[in-house]
CSV table of C-alpha atoms in Angstrom, one decimal:
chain,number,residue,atom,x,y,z
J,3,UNK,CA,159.3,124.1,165.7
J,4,UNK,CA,159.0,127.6,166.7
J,5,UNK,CA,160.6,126.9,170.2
J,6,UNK,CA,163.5,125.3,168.6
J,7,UNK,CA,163.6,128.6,166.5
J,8,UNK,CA,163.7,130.3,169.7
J,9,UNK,CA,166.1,128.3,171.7
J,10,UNK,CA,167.9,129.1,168.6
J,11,UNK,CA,168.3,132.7,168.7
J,12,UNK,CA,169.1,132.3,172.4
J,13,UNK,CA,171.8,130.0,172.1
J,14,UNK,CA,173.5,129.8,168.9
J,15,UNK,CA,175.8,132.4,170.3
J,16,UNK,CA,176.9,129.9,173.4
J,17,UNK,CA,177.2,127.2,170.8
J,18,UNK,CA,174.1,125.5,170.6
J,19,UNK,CA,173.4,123.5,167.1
J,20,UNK,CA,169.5,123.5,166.0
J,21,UNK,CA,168.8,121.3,163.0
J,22,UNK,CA,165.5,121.1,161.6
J,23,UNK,CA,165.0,118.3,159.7
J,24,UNK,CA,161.5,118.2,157.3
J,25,UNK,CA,160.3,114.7,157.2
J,26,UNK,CA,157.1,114.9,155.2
J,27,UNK,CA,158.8,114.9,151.8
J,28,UNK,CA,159.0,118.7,151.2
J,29,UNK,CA,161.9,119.1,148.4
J,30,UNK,CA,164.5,122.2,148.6
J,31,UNK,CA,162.6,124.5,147.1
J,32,UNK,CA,158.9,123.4,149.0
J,33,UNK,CA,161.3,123.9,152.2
J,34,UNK,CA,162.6,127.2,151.7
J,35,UNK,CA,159.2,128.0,150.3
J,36,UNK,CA,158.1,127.6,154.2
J,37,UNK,CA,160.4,128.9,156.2
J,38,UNK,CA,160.9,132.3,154.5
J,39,UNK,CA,157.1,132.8,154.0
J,40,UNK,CA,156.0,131.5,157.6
J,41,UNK,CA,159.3,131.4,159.5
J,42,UNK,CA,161.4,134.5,157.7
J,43,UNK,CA,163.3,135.0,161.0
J,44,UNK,CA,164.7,131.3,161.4
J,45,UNK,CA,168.1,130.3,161.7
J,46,UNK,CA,168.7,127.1,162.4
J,47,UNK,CA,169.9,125.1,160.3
J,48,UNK,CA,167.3,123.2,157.8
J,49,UNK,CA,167.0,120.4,155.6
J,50,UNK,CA,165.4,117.7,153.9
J,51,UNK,CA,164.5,114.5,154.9
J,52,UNK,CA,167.4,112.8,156.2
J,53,UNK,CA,167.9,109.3,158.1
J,54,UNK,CA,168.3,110.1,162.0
J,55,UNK,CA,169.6,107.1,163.9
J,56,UNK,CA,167.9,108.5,167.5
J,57,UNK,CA,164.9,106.1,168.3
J,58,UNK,CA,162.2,105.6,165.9
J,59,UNK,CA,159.1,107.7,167.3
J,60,UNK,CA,155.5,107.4,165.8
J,61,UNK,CA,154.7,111.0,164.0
J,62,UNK,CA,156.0,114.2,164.7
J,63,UNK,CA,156.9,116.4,166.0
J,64,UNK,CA,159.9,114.2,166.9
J,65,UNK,CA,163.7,115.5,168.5
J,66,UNK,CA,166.6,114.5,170.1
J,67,UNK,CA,169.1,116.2,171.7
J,68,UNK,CA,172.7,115.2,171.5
J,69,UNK,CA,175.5,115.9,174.3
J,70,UNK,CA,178.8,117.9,173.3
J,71,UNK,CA,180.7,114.3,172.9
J,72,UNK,CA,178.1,112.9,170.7
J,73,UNK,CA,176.4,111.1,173.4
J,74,UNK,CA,172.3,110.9,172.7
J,75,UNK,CA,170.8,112.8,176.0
J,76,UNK,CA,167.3,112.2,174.7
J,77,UNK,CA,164.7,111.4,172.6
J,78,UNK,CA,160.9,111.9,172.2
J,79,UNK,CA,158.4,114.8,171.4
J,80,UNK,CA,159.7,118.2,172.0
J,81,UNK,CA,156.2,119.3,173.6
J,82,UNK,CA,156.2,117.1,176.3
J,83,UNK,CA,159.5,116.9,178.1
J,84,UNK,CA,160.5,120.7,177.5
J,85,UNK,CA,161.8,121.7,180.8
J,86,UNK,CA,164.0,118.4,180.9
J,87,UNK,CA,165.5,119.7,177.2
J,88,UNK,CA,166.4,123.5,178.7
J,89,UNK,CA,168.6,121.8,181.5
J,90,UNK,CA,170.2,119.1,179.1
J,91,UNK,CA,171.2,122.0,176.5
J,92,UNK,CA,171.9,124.5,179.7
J,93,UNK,CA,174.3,121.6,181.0
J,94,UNK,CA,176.0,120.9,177.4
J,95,UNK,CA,177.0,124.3,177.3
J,96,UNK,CA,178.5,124.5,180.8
J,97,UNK,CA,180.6,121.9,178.7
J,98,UNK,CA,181.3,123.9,176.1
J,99,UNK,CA,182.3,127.5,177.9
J,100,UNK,CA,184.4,125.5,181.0
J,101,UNK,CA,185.1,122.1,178.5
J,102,UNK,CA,184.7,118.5,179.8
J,103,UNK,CA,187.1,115.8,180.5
J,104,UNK,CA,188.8,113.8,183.4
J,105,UNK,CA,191.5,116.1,183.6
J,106,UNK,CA,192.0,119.8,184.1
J,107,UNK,CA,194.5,120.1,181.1
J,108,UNK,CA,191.7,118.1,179.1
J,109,UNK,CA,189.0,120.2,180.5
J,110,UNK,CA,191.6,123.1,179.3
J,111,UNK,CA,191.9,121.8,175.6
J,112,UNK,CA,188.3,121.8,174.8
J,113,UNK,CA,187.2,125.2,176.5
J,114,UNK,CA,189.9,126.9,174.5
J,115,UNK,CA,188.9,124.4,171.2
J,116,UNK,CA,184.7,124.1,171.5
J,117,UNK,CA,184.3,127.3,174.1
J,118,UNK,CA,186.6,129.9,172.7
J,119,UNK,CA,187.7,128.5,169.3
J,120,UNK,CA,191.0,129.0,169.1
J,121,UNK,CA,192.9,126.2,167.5
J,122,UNK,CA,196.2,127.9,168.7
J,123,UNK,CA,195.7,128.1,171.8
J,124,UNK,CA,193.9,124.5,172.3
J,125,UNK,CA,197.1,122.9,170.6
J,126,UNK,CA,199.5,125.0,172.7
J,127,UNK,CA,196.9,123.1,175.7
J,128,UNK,CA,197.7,119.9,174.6
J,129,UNK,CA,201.1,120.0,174.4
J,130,UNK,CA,201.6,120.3,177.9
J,131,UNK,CA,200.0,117.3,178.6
J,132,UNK,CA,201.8,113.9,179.5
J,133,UNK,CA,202.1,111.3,176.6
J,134,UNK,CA,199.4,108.9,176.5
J,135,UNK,CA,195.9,108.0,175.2
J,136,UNK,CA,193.9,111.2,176.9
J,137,UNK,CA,197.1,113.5,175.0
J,138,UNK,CA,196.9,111.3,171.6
J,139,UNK,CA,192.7,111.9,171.8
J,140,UNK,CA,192.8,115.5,172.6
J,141,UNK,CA,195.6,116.0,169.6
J,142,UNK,CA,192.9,114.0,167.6
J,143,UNK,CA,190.0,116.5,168.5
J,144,UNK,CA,192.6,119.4,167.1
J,145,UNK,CA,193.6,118.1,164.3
J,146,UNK,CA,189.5,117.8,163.4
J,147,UNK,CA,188.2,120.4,164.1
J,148,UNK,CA,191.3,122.1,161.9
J,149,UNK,CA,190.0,120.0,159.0
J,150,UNK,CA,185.8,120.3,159.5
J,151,UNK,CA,186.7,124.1,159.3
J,152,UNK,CA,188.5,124.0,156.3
J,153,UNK,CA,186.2,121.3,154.7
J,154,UNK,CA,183.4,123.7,155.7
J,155,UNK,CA,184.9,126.6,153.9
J,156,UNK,CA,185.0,124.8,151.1
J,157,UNK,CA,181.6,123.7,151.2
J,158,UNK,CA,180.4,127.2,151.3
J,159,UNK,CA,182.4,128.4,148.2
J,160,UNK,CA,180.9,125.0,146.4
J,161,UNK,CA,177.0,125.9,147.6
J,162,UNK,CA,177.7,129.9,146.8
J,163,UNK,CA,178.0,130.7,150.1
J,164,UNK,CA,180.7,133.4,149.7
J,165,UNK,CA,180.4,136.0,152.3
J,166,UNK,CA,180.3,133.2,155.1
J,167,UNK,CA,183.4,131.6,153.5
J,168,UNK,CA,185.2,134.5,154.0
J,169,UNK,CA,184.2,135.6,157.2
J,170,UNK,CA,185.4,131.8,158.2
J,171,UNK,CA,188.5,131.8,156.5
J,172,UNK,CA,189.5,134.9,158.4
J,173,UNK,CA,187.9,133.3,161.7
J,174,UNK,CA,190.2,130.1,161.0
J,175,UNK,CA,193.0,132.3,160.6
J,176,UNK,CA,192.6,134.2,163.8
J,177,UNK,CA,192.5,130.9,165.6
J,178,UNK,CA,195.7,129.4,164.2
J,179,UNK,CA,197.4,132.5,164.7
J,180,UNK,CA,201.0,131.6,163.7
J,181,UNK,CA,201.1,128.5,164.5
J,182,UNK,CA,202.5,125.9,161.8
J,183,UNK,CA,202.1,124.4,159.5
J,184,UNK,CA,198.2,125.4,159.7
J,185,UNK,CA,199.2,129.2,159.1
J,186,UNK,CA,200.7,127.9,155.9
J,187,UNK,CA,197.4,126.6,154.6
J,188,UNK,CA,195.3,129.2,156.2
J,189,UNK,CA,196.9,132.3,154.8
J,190,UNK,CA,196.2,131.4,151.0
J,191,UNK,CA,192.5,130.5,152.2
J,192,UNK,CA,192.0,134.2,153.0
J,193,UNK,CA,194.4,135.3,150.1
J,194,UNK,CA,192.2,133.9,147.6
J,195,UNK,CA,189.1,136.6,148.7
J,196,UNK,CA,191.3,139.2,147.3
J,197,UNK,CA,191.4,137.8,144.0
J,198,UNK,CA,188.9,139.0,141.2
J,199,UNK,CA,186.9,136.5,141.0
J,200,UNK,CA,185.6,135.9,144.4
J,201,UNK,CA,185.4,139.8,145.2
J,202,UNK,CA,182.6,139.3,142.1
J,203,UNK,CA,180.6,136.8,143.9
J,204,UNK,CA,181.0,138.5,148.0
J,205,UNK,CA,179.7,141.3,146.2
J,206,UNK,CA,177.1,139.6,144.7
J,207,UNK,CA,176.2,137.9,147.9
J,208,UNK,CA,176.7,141.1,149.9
J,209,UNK,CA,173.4,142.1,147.8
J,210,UNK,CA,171.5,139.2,148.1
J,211,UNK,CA,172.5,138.9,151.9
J,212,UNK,CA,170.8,142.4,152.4
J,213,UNK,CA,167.5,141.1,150.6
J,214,UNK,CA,167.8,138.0,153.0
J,215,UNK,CA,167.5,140.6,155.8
J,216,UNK,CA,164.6,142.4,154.5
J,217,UNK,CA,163.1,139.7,154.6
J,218,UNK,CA,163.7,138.4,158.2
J,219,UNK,CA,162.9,141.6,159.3
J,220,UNK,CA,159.4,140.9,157.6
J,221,UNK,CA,159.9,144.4,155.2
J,222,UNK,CA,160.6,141.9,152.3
J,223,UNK,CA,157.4,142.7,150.0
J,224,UNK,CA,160.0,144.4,147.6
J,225,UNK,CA,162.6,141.1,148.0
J,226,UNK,CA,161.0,139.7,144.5
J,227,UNK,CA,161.9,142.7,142.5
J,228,UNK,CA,165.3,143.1,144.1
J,229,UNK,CA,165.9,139.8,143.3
J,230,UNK,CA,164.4,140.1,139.4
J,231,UNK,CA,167.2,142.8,139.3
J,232,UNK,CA,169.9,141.0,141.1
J,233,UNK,CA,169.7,138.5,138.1
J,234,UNK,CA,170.2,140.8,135.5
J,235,UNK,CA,174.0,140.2,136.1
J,236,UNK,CA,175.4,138.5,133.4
J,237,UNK,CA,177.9,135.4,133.7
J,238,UNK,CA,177.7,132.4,136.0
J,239,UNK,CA,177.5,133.1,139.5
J,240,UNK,CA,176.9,130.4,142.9
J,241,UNK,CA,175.6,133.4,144.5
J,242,UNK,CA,173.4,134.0,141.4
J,243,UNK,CA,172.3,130.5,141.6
J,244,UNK,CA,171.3,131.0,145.0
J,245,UNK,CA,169.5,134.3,144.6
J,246,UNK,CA,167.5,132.0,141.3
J,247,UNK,CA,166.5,129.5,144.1
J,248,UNK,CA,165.2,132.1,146.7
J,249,UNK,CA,163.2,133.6,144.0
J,250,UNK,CA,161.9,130.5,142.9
J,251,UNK,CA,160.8,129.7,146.7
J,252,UNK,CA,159.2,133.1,147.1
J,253,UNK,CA,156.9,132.6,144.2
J,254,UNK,CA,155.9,129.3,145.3
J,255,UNK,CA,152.5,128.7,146.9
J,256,UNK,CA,152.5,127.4,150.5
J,257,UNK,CA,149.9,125.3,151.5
D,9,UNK,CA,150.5,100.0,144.1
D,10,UNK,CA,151.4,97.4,141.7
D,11,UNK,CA,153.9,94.8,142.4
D,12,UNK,CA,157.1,96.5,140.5
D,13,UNK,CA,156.0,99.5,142.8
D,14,UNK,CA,155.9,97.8,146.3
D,15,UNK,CA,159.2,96.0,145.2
D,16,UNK,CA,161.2,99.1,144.7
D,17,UNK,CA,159.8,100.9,147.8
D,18,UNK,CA,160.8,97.6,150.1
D,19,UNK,CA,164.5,98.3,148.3
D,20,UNK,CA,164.1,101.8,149.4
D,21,UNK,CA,163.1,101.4,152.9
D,22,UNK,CA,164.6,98.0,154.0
D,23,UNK,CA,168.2,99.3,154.0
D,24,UNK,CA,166.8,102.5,156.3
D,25,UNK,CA,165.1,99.9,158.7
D,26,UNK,CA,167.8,98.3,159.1
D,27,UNK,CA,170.4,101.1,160.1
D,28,UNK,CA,171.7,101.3,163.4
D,29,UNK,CA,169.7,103.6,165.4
D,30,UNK,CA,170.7,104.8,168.7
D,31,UNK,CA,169.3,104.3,172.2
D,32,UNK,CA,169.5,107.4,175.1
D,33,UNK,CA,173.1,106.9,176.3
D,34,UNK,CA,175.0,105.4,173.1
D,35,UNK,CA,177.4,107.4,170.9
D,36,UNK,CA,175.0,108.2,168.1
D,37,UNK,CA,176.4,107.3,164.5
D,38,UNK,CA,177.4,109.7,162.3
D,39,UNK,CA,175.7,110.0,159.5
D,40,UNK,CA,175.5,113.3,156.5
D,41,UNK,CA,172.7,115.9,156.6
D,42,UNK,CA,171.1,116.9,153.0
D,43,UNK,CA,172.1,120.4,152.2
D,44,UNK,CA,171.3,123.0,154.4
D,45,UNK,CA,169.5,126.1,153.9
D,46,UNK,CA,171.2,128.4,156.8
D,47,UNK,CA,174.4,126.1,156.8
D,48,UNK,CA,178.0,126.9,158.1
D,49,UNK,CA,179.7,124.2,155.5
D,50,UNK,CA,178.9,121.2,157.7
D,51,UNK,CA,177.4,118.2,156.6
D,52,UNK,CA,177.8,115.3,159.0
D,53,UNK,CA,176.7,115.0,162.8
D,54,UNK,CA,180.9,114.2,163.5
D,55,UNK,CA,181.4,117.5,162.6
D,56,UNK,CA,179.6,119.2,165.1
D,57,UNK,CA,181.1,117.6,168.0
D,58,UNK,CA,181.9,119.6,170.9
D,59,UNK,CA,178.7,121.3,170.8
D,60,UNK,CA,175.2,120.2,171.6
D,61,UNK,CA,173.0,119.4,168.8
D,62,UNK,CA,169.3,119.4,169.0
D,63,UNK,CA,168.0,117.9,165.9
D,64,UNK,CA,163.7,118.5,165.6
D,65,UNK,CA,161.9,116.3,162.6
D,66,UNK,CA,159.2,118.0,161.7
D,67,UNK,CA,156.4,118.4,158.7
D,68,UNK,CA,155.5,121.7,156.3
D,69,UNK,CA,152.0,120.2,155.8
């Protein structure tokens, strides 16, 4: 785990995705419990146990890397076969900076939607393609990556995620630019982060984010008391939810 | 492990045994992650196409 951790902070940036998925029964709280106390500094993305349709493996550890189009690269134990894993991620994000595709105009779509994330600029791409099946696939890709990123906003507001919801909601606006009819949708996205309500929770989460770093930066001796006096806000809060949950993990025995 | 037991573990695991899994090559299947701690708002593997994904199953004990 800890090179996957490191391939991580590497490259996240280019666009790698690192999940980490805990397969010994370990709930939510026994999870977080681990990574902040042994891992503070982590990143990647973590979760429970979870079904993984890559070929079943005896024990663990057990990954498998998966190409930019969804294609499975590989399979196995992580320890044994790491040089082989650096070139497959190296060449996937080739992919991702230059994009991929039998074309050049396809290869020109999904650099400017997967490399530089700009939905405007990947649908003004595709519409100078010829009808036909590469055009109607490449529209496709637009139109869903438009809706993950506005499905994932909403995820964050509904997990208390708030100061990642907003920082996407402005990202997803600066890709549309003014492009319709996504500018129409987008615009109230980012509206609604001037309204009193969410200001309460970024604000909230602006606090807890700055105990979070504390303790990735291993200086978080102080993080339970901070968090003892985060809660003292009254009313119901995600982000106070979240902060109850950290707490909880931080005062629960590893083994 | 009583009977009652070992009956409502085989419900439990049968359906997983018998999901599709993927060999080196194929499309994987998409499939939902639990919630994430460190999460951007995505929850399925379909979502994170156009980047690579490394996924690492591992254990806290």
């Amino acid at each position: 785990m800890p090179s996957a951790i490191k391939h991580d902070h590497e490259l996240s940036k280019s666009g790698l995705v690192s999940i980490l998925v805990e397969v010994q029964g370990a709930n939510e709280n026994e999870l977080a419990a681990f990574l902040w106390k042994t891992f503070p500094g982590n990143d990647c993305f973590a979760c429970t146990s979870t079904f993984v349709p890559n070929p079943e493996a005896p024990g663990i550890p057990n990954a498998c890397v998966i190409g930019v189009d969804g294609t499975l690269l590989w399979s196995g134990n992580p320890l044994s076969d790491t040089k082989k894993i650096d070139e497959l991620i190296a060449a996937e994000l080739v992919k991702v900076k230059k994009g991929w595709g039998a074309s050049a105009g396809a290869r020109k779509v999904r650099a400017s939607l997967y490399g530089k994330r700009d939905l405007a600029a990947a649908l003004a791409a595709v519409e100078e393609l010829p009808e036909g099946d590469e055009r109607t696939q490449l529209q496709k890709e637009v139109d869903a990556r438009f809706a993950s990123a506005k499905k994932s906003i909403e995820n964050l507001k509904s997990q208390g995620y708030f100061l990642k919801a907003e920082e996407q909601s402005k990202e997803l606006a600066r890709s549309v630019g003014q492009r319709a009819p996504w500018v129409t949708e987008v615009q109230p996205m980012v509206a609604e982060f001037d309204g009193e309500a969410l200001k309460a929770e970024v604000a909230l989460d602006k606090k807890l984010d700055k105990i979070q770093d504390q303790l990735r930066g291993k200086k978080g001796d102080g993080a339970p008391k901070a968090l003892a006096a985060l809660l003292k806000n009254e009313g119901s809060s995600k982000v106070l939810d979240r902060a109850r949950a950290l707490l909880l993990a931080l005062q629960t025995k590893v083994e | 492990m009583n009977r009652r037991t070992l009956i409502a573990l085989a419900f439990l695991v049968l359906p997983l045994a018998a999901q599709e899994r993927a060999k080196v090559g194929d499309k994987m299947p998409d499939f939902s992650f639990s919630q994430f701690l460190n999460g951007d708002g995505r929850q399925s593997l379909s979502e994170f196409y156009g980047q690579p994904v490394v996924i690492d199953r591992w254990g806290t004990h």
